[in-house]
PDB file of C-alpha atoms and ligand atoms in Angstrom:
ATOM      1  CA  MET A   1     -22.716   4.023  -9.328  1.00  0.00           C
ATOM      2  CA  ALA A   2     -19.146   4.785  -8.779  1.00  0.00           C
ATOM      3  CA  ASN A   3     -16.976   7.066 -11.411  1.00  0.00           C
ATOM      4  CA  GLY A   4     -13.607   8.005  -9.319  1.00  0.00           C
ATOM      5  CA  THR A   5     -10.748   6.306  -9.946  1.00  0.00           C
ATOM      6  CA  LEU A   6      -8.364   3.555  -7.749  1.00  0.00           C
ATOM      7  CA  THR A   7      -5.025   3.300  -7.564  1.00  0.00           C
ATOM      8  CA  VAL A   8      -3.150   0.089  -5.530  1.00  0.00           C
ATOM      9  CA  LEU A   9       0.526   0.684  -4.699  1.00  0.00           C
ATOM     10  CA  THR A  10       2.484  -2.385  -3.848  1.00  0.00           C
ATOM     11  CA  GLY A  11       5.778  -3.171  -3.007  1.00  0.00           C
ATOM     12  CA  PRO A  12       8.120  -4.579  -1.029  1.00  0.00           C
ATOM     13  CA  SER A  13       8.376  -3.461   2.514  1.00  0.00           C
ATOM     14  CA  GLY A  14      11.067  -0.855   3.120  1.00  0.00           C
ATOM     15  CA  VAL A  15      10.977   0.059  -0.906  1.00  0.00           C
ATOM     16  CA  GLY A  16       9.798   3.701  -0.181  1.00  0.00           C
ATOM     17  CA  LYS A  17       6.280   3.456  -0.788  1.00  0.00           C
ATOM     18  CA  GLY A  18       4.895   5.404   2.293  1.00  0.00           C
ATOM     19  CA  THR A  19       7.757   8.008   1.355  1.00  0.00           C
ATOM     20  CA  LEU A  20       6.682   8.336  -2.589  1.00  0.00           C
ATOM     21  CA  VAL A  21       2.611   8.528  -0.935  1.00  0.00           C
ATOM     22  CA  LYS A  22       3.764  11.586   1.608  1.00  0.00           C
ATOM     23  CA  LEU A  23       5.230  13.334  -1.758  1.00  0.00           C
ATOM     24  CA  LEU A  24       2.512  12.614  -3.819  1.00  0.00           C
ATOM     25  CA  ARG A  25       0.127  13.802  -1.286  1.00  0.00           C
ATOM     26  CA  GLU A  26       1.603  17.138  -0.574  1.00  0.00           C
ATOM     27  CA  ARG A  27       1.105  17.660  -4.370  1.00  0.00           C
ATOM     28  CA  HIS A  28      -2.215  16.087  -4.647  1.00  0.00           C
ATOM     29  CA  PRO A  29      -4.081  17.147  -1.517  1.00  0.00           C
ATOM     30  CA  ASP A  30      -7.252  15.735  -3.011  1.00  0.00           C
ATOM     31  CA  LEU A  31      -5.850  12.321  -3.012  1.00  0.00           C
ATOM     32  CA  TYR A  32      -7.562  10.255  -0.783  1.00  0.00           C
ATOM     33  CA  LEU A  33      -5.160   7.570   1.048  1.00  0.00           C
ATOM     34  CA  SER A  34      -6.744   4.558   2.523  1.00  0.00           C
ATOM     35  CA  VAL A  35      -6.511   4.218   6.499  1.00  0.00           C
ATOM     36  CA  SER A  36      -5.713   0.408   6.947  1.00  0.00           C
ATOM     37  CA  ALA A  37      -6.611  -1.491   9.998  1.00  0.00           C
ATOM     38  CA  THR A  38      -3.943  -3.708  11.456  1.00  0.00           C
ATOM     39  CA  THR A  39      -2.915  -5.862  14.296  1.00  0.00           C
ATOM     40  CA  ARG A  40       0.460  -4.515  14.358  1.00  0.00           C
ATOM     41  CA  SER A  41       1.548  -2.315  17.191  1.00  0.00           C
ATOM     42  CA  PRO A  42       2.299   1.410  16.490  1.00  0.00           C
ATOM     43  CA  ARG A  43       5.933   2.219  15.704  1.00  0.00           C
ATOM     44  CA  ASP A  44       7.013   5.460  17.351  1.00  0.00           C
ATOM     45  CA  GLY A  45       5.142   8.716  16.283  1.00  0.00           C
ATOM     46  CA  GLU A  46       2.222   6.611  14.891  1.00  0.00           C
ATOM     47  CA  VAL A  47      -1.369   8.083  15.455  1.00  0.00           C
ATOM     48  CA  ASP A  48      -4.187   5.693  15.696  1.00  0.00           C
ATOM     49  CA  GLY A  49      -6.689   6.520  13.029  1.00  0.00           C
ATOM     50  CA  GLN A  50      -4.306   8.204  10.895  1.00  0.00           C
ATOM     51  CA  ASP A  51      -1.695   6.114  10.100  1.00  0.00           C
ATOM     52  CA  TYR A  52      -3.306   2.775  10.633  1.00  0.00           C
ATOM     53  CA  PHE A  53      -6.221   1.805  12.652  1.00  0.00           C
ATOM     54  CA  PHE A  54      -4.676  -0.090  15.848  1.00  0.00           C
ATOM     55  CA  VAL A  55      -7.152  -3.064  16.617  1.00  0.00           C
ATOM     56  CA  SER A  56      -6.481  -6.141  18.386  1.00  0.00           C
ATOM     57  CA  ARG A  57      -6.511  -9.781  16.217  1.00  0.00           C
ATOM     58  CA  ASP A  58     -10.428 -10.293  17.491  1.00  0.00           C
ATOM     59  CA  GLN A  59     -11.416  -7.049  16.374  1.00  0.00           C
ATOM     60  CA  PHE A  60      -9.649  -7.315  13.105  1.00  0.00           C
ATOM     61  CA  MET A  61     -11.220 -10.895  12.515  1.00  0.00           C
ATOM     62  CA  ALA A  62     -14.914  -9.382  13.449  1.00  0.00           C
ATOM     63  CA  MET A  63     -14.001  -6.748  10.673  1.00  0.00           C
ATOM     64  CA  ALA A  64     -13.307  -9.105   8.100  1.00  0.00           C
ATOM     65  CA  GLU A  65     -16.212 -11.618   9.178  1.00  0.00           C
ATOM     66  CA  ALA A  66     -18.793  -9.023   8.975  1.00  0.00           C
ATOM     67  CA  GLY A  67     -17.441  -7.820   5.438  1.00  0.00           C
ATOM     68  CA  ASP A  68     -16.036  -4.349   6.401  1.00  0.00           C
ATOM     69  CA  LEU A  69     -12.741  -5.141   4.593  1.00  0.00           C
ATOM     70  CA  LEU A  70     -12.525  -4.755   1.015  1.00  0.00           C
ATOM     71  CA  GLU A  71      -9.382  -6.974   0.977  1.00  0.00           C
ATOM     72  CA  TRP A  72      -7.058  -8.338   3.935  1.00  0.00           C
ATOM     73  CA  ALA A  73      -3.805 -10.422   4.403  1.00  0.00           C
ATOM     74  CA  GLU A  74      -1.307 -11.351   6.712  1.00  0.00           C
ATOM     75  CA  PHE A  75       1.858  -9.868   6.487  1.00  0.00           C
ATOM     76  CA  ALA A  76       5.063 -11.047   8.453  1.00  0.00           C
ATOM     77  CA  GLY A  77       3.045 -11.863  11.508  1.00  0.00           C
ATOM     78  CA  ASN A  78       0.320  -9.303  11.610  1.00  0.00           C
ATOM     79  CA  CYS A  79      -2.854  -8.857   9.579  1.00  0.00           C
ATOM     80  CA  TYR A  80      -3.462  -5.653   7.455  1.00  0.00           C
ATOM     81  CA  GLY A  81      -7.052  -5.158   5.650  1.00  0.00           C
ATOM     82  CA  THR A  82      -8.536  -1.728   3.844  1.00  0.00           C
ATOM     83  CA  PRO A  83     -11.934  -0.615   5.458  1.00  0.00           C
ATOM     84  CA  ARG A  84     -14.525  -1.012   2.648  1.00  0.00           C
ATOM     85  CA  GLN A  85     -16.951   1.970   3.369  1.00  0.00           C
ATOM     86  CA  PRO A  86     -14.512   4.985   3.166  1.00  0.00           C
ATOM     87  CA  ILE A  87     -13.327   3.490  -0.085  1.00  0.00           C
ATOM     88  CA  VAL A  88     -17.127   3.013  -1.930  1.00  0.00           C
ATOM     89  CA  GLU A  89     -17.982   5.862  -0.682  1.00  0.00           C
ATOM     90  CA  ARG A  90     -15.092   8.132  -2.249  1.00  0.00           C
ATOM     91  CA  LEU A  91     -15.168   6.246  -5.624  1.00  0.00           C
ATOM     92  CA  ALA A  92     -19.098   7.260  -5.655  1.00  0.00           C
ATOM     93  CA  ARG A  93     -18.169  10.759  -5.596  1.00  0.00           C
ATOM     94  CA  GLY A  94     -15.813  10.764  -7.874  1.00  0.00           C
ATOM     95  CA  GLU A  95     -12.498  11.020  -6.174  1.00  0.00           C
ATOM     96  CA  GLN A  96      -9.316   9.845  -6.542  1.00  0.00           C
ATOM     97  CA  VAL A  97      -8.808   6.802  -4.342  1.00  0.00           C
ATOM     98  CA  LEU A  98      -4.744   5.176  -3.121  1.00  0.00           C
ATOM     99  CA  LEU A  99      -4.261   1.770  -1.368  1.00  0.00           C
ATOM    100  CA  GLU A 100      -0.949   1.254  -0.437  1.00  0.00           C
ATOM    101  CA  ILE A 101      -0.796  -2.409   0.219  1.00  0.00           C
ATOM    102  CA  GLU A 102       1.273  -5.716   0.039  1.00  0.00           C
ATOM    103  CA  LEU A 103       0.885  -8.133  -2.850  1.00  0.00           C
ATOM    104  CA  GLU A 104      -1.969 -10.310  -1.654  1.00  0.00           C
ATOM    105  CA  GLY A 105      -4.260  -7.670  -1.207  1.00  0.00           C
ATOM    106  CA  ALA A 106      -3.507  -6.252  -4.713  1.00  0.00           C
ATOM    107  CA  ARG A 107      -4.476  -9.462  -6.045  1.00  0.00           C
ATOM    108  CA  GLN A 108      -7.821  -9.321  -4.148  1.00  0.00           C
ATOM    109  CA  VAL A 109      -8.666  -5.895  -5.284  1.00  0.00           C
ATOM    110  CA  LYS A 110      -7.891  -6.872  -9.000  1.00  0.00           C
ATOM    111  CA  THR A 111     -10.849  -9.417  -8.432  1.00  0.00           C
ATOM    112  CA  THR A 112     -13.142  -6.603  -6.767  1.00  0.00           C
ATOM    113  CA  PHE A 113     -12.006  -3.972  -8.874  1.00  0.00           C
ATOM    114  CA  PRO A 114     -10.588  -5.087 -11.811  1.00  0.00           C
ATOM    115  CA  GLU A 115     -10.249  -1.493 -13.600  1.00  0.00           C
ATOM    116  CA  ALA A 116      -8.236  -0.470 -10.847  1.00  0.00           C
ATOM    117  CA  LEU A 117      -4.546   0.701 -11.640  1.00  0.00           C
ATOM    118  CA  ARG A 118      -1.922  -1.388  -9.971  1.00  0.00           C
ATOM    119  CA  VAL A 119       1.461  -0.390  -9.842  1.00  0.00           C
ATOM    120  CA  PHE A 120       4.147  -2.061  -8.582  1.00  0.00           C
ATOM    121  CA  VAL A 121       7.165  -0.268  -6.649  1.00  0.00           C
ATOM    122  CA  LEU A 122      10.456  -2.238  -6.911  1.00  0.00           C
ATOM    123  CA  PRO A 123      14.199  -1.212  -4.980  1.00  0.00           C
ATOM    124  CA  PRO A 124      17.182  -0.741  -7.250  1.00  0.00           C
ATOM    125  CA  SER A 125      18.354  -4.177  -5.554  1.00  0.00           C
ATOM    126  CA  LEU A 126      17.692  -6.388  -2.800  1.00  0.00           C
ATOM    127  CA  ASP A 127      20.605  -5.356  -0.804  1.00  0.00           C
ATOM    128  CA  GLU A 128      19.502  -1.557  -1.104  1.00  0.00           C
ATOM    129  CA  LEU A 129      16.231  -2.545   0.231  1.00  0.00           C
ATOM    130  CA  GLU A 130      17.653  -4.579   2.949  1.00  0.00           C
ATOM    131  CA  ARG A 131      19.862  -1.240   3.693  1.00  0.00           C
ATOM    132  CA  ARG A 132      16.604   0.892   3.675  1.00  0.00           C
ATOM    133  CA  LEU A 133      14.970  -1.551   6.265  1.00  0.00           C
ATOM    134  CA  ARG A 134      17.532  -1.268   8.472  1.00  0.00           C
ATOM    135  CA  SER A 135      18.268   2.337   8.322  1.00  0.00           C
ATOM    136  CA  ARG A 136      14.521   2.975   9.102  1.00  0.00           C
ATOM    137  CA  GLY A 137      15.549   1.556  12.145  1.00  0.00           C
ATOM    138  CA  GLN A 138      11.791   0.852  13.146  1.00  0.00           C
ATOM    139  CA  ASP A 139      11.487  -2.872  13.050  1.00  0.00           C
ATOM    140  CA  ALA A 140      13.204  -5.597  15.232  1.00  0.00           C
ATOM    141  CA  GLU A 141      15.717  -7.851  13.853  1.00  0.00           C
ATOM    142  CA  ALA A 142      13.015 -10.803  13.482  1.00  0.00           C
ATOM    143  CA  ALA A 143      10.559  -8.452  11.508  1.00  0.00           C
ATOM    144  CA  ILE A 144      13.336  -7.172   9.266  1.00  0.00           C
ATOM    145  CA  GLU A 145      14.058 -10.959   8.543  1.00  0.00           C
ATOM    146  CA  ARG A 146      10.288 -11.883   7.339  1.00  0.00           C
ATOM    147  CA  ARG A 147      10.225  -8.627   5.782  1.00  0.00           C
ATOM    148  CA  LEU A 148      13.072  -9.226   3.625  1.00  0.00           C
ATOM    149  CA  ALA A 149      12.289 -13.171   3.198  1.00  0.00           C
ATOM    150  CA  ARG A 150       8.699 -12.100   1.843  1.00  0.00           C
ATOM    151  CA  ALA A 151      10.316  -9.324  -0.238  1.00  0.00           C
ATOM    152  CA  ARG A 152      11.933 -11.941  -2.561  1.00  0.00           C
ATOM    153  CA  GLU A 153       8.371 -13.539  -3.307  1.00  0.00           C
ATOM    154  CA  GLU A 154       7.114 -10.046  -3.967  1.00  0.00           C
ATOM    155  CA  VAL A 155       9.572  -8.888  -6.036  1.00  0.00           C
ATOM    156  CA  ALA A 156       8.893 -12.141  -8.581  1.00  0.00           C
ATOM    157  CA  ALA A 157       5.201 -10.766  -8.758  1.00  0.00           C
ATOM    158  CA  ALA A 158       6.074  -7.309 -10.101  1.00  0.00           C
ATOM    159  CA  ASP A 159       5.179  -8.198 -13.905  1.00  0.00           C
ATOM    160  CA  GLU A 160       1.427  -9.185 -12.717  1.00  0.00           C
ATOM    161  CA  PHE A 161       1.011  -5.027 -12.447  1.00  0.00           C
ATOM    162  CA  ASP A 162      -0.103  -2.695 -14.832  1.00  0.00           C
ATOM    163  CA  GLN A 163       3.021  -0.460 -14.100  1.00  0.00           C
ATOM    164  CA  GLN A 164       6.410  -0.851 -12.569  1.00  0.00           C
ATOM    165  CA  VAL A 165       8.514   2.068 -11.057  1.00  0.00           C
ATOM    166  CA  VAL A 166      12.247   1.564  -9.848  1.00  0.00           C
ATOM    167  CA  ASN A 167      12.541   3.301  -7.090  1.00  0.00           C
ATOM    168  CA  ASP A 168      16.261   4.226  -7.068  1.00  0.00           C
ATOM    169  CA  ASP A 169      16.363   7.970  -7.341  1.00  0.00           C
ATOM    170  CA  LEU A 170      13.185   9.168  -5.076  1.00  0.00           C
ATOM    171  CA  ASP A 171      12.726  12.236  -7.535  1.00  0.00           C
ATOM    172  CA  LYS A 172      12.594  10.423 -10.408  1.00  0.00           C
ATOM    173  CA  ALA A 173      10.768   7.802  -9.178  1.00  0.00           C
ATOM    174  CA  LEU A 174       8.010  10.348  -8.035  1.00  0.00           C
ATOM    175  CA  ILE A 175       7.992  11.822 -11.027  1.00  0.00           C
ATOM    176  CA  GLN A 176       6.927   8.648 -12.943  1.00  0.00           C
ATOM    177  CA  LEU A 177       4.200   7.293 -10.524  1.00  0.00           C
ATOM    178  CA  GLU A 178       2.642  11.300 -11.301  1.00  0.00           C
ATOM    179  CA  ALA A 179       2.529  10.742 -14.435  1.00  0.00           C
ATOM    180  CA  ILE A 180       0.927   6.856 -14.233  1.00  0.00           C
ATOM    181  CA  MET A 181      -1.179   8.053 -11.784  1.00  0.00           C
ATOM    182  CA  PHE A 182      -2.352  11.683 -13.183  1.00  0.00           C
ATOM    183  CA  SER A 183      -2.367  11.121 -16.896  1.00  0.00           C
ATOM    184  CA  PRO A 184      -5.462  11.610 -18.490  1.00  0.00           C
ATOM    185  CA  ILE A 185      -6.157   7.969 -19.518  1.00  0.00           C
ATOM    186  CA  ALA A 186      -7.022   6.869 -15.927  1.00  0.00           C
ATOM    187  CA  THR A 187     -10.145   4.385 -16.163  1.00  0.00           C
ATOM    188  CA  PRO A 188     -13.064   5.563 -13.936  1.00  0.00           C
ATOM    189  CA  VAL A 189     -13.882   2.267 -11.746  1.00  0.00           C
ATOM    190  CA  ALA A 190     -17.475   1.559 -12.708  1.00  0.00           C
ATOM    191  CA  GLY A 191     -18.334  -0.522  -8.889  1.00  0.00           C
ATOM    192  CA  GLU A 192     -17.616  -3.681  -7.237  1.00  0.00           C
ATOM    193  CA  SER A 193     -17.781  -6.918  -9.662  1.00  0.00           C
TER     194      SER A 193
HETATM  195  N1  ATP B 201      14.840   6.702  -3.168  1.00  0.00           N
HETATM  196  C1  ATP B 201      15.224   6.388  -2.155  1.00  0.00           C
HETATM  197  N2  ATP B 201      16.551   6.465  -1.807  1.00  0.00           N
HETATM  198  C2  ATP B 201      16.989   6.066  -0.518  1.00  0.00           C
HETATM  199  N3  ATP B 201      16.387   5.970   0.527  1.00  0.00           N
HETATM  200  C3  ATP B 201      15.115   5.958   0.411  1.00  0.00           C
HETATM  201  C4  ATP B 201      14.435   6.124  -0.709  1.00  0.00           C
HETATM  202  N4  ATP B 201      12.812   5.802  -0.817  1.00  0.00           N
HETATM  203  C5  ATP B 201      12.886   5.752   0.477  1.00  0.00           C
HETATM  204  N5  ATP B 201      13.921   5.444   1.438  1.00  0.00           N
HETATM  205  C6  ATP B 201      13.852   5.408   2.648  1.00  0.00           C
HETATM  206  O1  ATP B 201      13.628   3.828   2.875  1.00  0.00           O
HETATM  207  C7  ATP B 201      13.474   3.590   4.071  1.00  0.00           C
HETATM  208  C8  ATP B 201      11.947   2.914   3.887  1.00  0.00           C
HETATM  209  O2  ATP B 201      11.160   3.522   3.353  1.00  0.00           O
HETATM  210  P1  ATP B 201       9.534   3.782   3.486  1.00  0.00           P
HETATM  211  O3  ATP B 201       9.098   3.605   5.123  1.00  0.00           O
HETATM  212  O4  ATP B 201       8.593   4.745   2.536  1.00  0.00           O
HETATM  213  O5  ATP B 201       9.552   2.197   2.740  1.00  0.00           O
HETATM  214  P2  ATP B 201       7.779   1.126   2.521  1.00  0.00           P
HETATM  215  O6  ATP B 201       7.946   0.634   1.230  1.00  0.00           O
HETATM  216  O7  ATP B 201       6.604   2.288   2.804  1.00  0.00           O
HETATM  217  O8  ATP B 201       7.984   0.291   3.925  1.00  0.00           O
HETATM  218  P3  ATP B 201       6.435  -0.216   4.515  1.00  0.00           P
HETATM  219  O9  ATP B 201       5.949  -0.916   3.517  1.00  0.00           O
HETATM  220  O10 ATP B 201       7.062  -1.266   5.232  1.00  0.00           O
HETATM  221  O11 ATP B 201       5.556   0.748   5.083  1.00  0.00           O
HETATM  222  C9  ATP B 201      13.230   5.332   4.450  1.00  0.00           C
HETATM  223  O12 ATP B 201      14.110   5.161   5.794  1.00  0.00           O
HETATM  224  C10 ATP B 201      12.902   6.009   3.523  1.00  0.00           C
HETATM  225  O13 ATP B 201      13.351   7.203   4.202  1.00  0.00           O
HETATM  226  N1  LIG B 202      -3.276  -6.052   2.192  1.00  0.00           N
HETATM  227  C1  LIG B 202      -2.733  -4.898   2.791  1.00  0.00           C
HETATM  228  N2  LIG B 202      -1.413  -4.597   3.052  1.00  0.00           N
HETATM  229  C2  LIG B 202      -1.676  -3.522   3.806  1.00  0.00           C
HETATM  230  C3  LIG B 202      -2.205  -2.532   4.075  1.00  0.00           C
HETATM  231  N3  LIG B 202      -1.805  -1.672   4.839  1.00  0.00           N
HETATM  232  C4  LIG B 202      -0.732  -1.691   4.871  1.00  0.00           C
HETATM  233  N4  LIG B 202      -0.395  -2.938   4.168  1.00  0.00           N
HETATM  234  C5  LIG B 202       1.081  -3.339   3.892  1.00  0.00           C
HETATM  235  O1  LIG B 202       1.476  -3.842   4.967  1.00  0.00           O
HETATM  236  C6  LIG B 202       3.346  -4.135   4.680  1.00  0.00           C
HETATM  237  C7  LIG B 202       3.802  -3.620   6.233  1.00  0.00           C
HETATM  238  O2  LIG B 202       3.097  -2.153   6.176  1.00  0.00           O
HETATM  239  P1  LIG B 202       4.243  -1.733   7.572  1.00  0.00           P
HETATM  240  O3  LIG B 202       3.078  -0.246   7.724  1.00  0.00           O
HETATM  241  O4  LIG B 202       3.889  -2.752   8.796  1.00  0.00           O
HETATM  242  O5  LIG B 202       5.711  -1.472   7.468  1.00  0.00           O
HETATM  243  C8  LIG B 202       3.074  -2.846   3.538  1.00  0.00           C
HETATM  244  O6  LIG B 202       3.914  -3.475   2.625  1.00  0.00           O
HETATM  245  C9  LIG B 202       2.095  -2.316   3.496  1.00  0.00           C
HETATM  246  O7  LIG B 202       1.980  -1.760   2.215  1.00  0.00           O
HETATM  247  C10 LIG B 202      -3.536  -3.374   4.020  1.00  0.00           C
HETATM  248  O8  LIG B 202      -4.907  -2.484   4.203  1.00  0.00           O
HETATM  249  N5  LIG B 202      -4.175  -4.364   3.274  1.00  0.00           N
END
């Protein structure tokens, strides 16, 4: 039976989830970050198997139909999903596992793992979110527009989550996230329901 802990980090694209996760992992090297599968094309510098498993839509759908994904969703024109096996294995070993995923996937995980800690990262404002997406310089204009349109819906769902962190000052947000995730009251995950 599993007795690790599962944290789900969600928030609109560009809010700084990846930035926070990178810093968190530097401070907590034992934290296991799930590597998702996606049909999105790699960005400059992204490495297959490290940042994502980059797959075709047919490959992705085959994984979903085989039940190999713990959750999956379509986001801004591409599919994203969490490979099930590594998560189940690590939770069974008692490890601390982190998923960085969008809203629909987080909702699915709530059904599968109701004990998971779900944290929503908010931007200080939608204008600042847009500034961050543009300054990241990684997405085409149409993709940025899709992500911003989706951001409005996602932010409206923040109250569904156990905890909310506003990523205004990065250091403060990191300290808050760290306190949430590494407090002694994190609930062990009992297994899939
Ligand atoms: N607190 C902050 N203040 C200012 N800029 C920030 C802050 N946090 C992150 N950023 C910047 O915002 C941009 C988007 O951050 P990041 O890529 O981490 O977002 P994300 O939520 O992981 O996006 P996605 O969901 O699309 O992967 C980056 O250029 C990053 O350096
Ligand atoms: N439901 C899932 N969402 C995921 C997963 N992996 C990443 N994501 C989320 O997708 C968007 C876009 O990511 P990007 O890398 O193209 O900017 C972002 O919100 C990620 O958190 C997943 O496995 N399942």
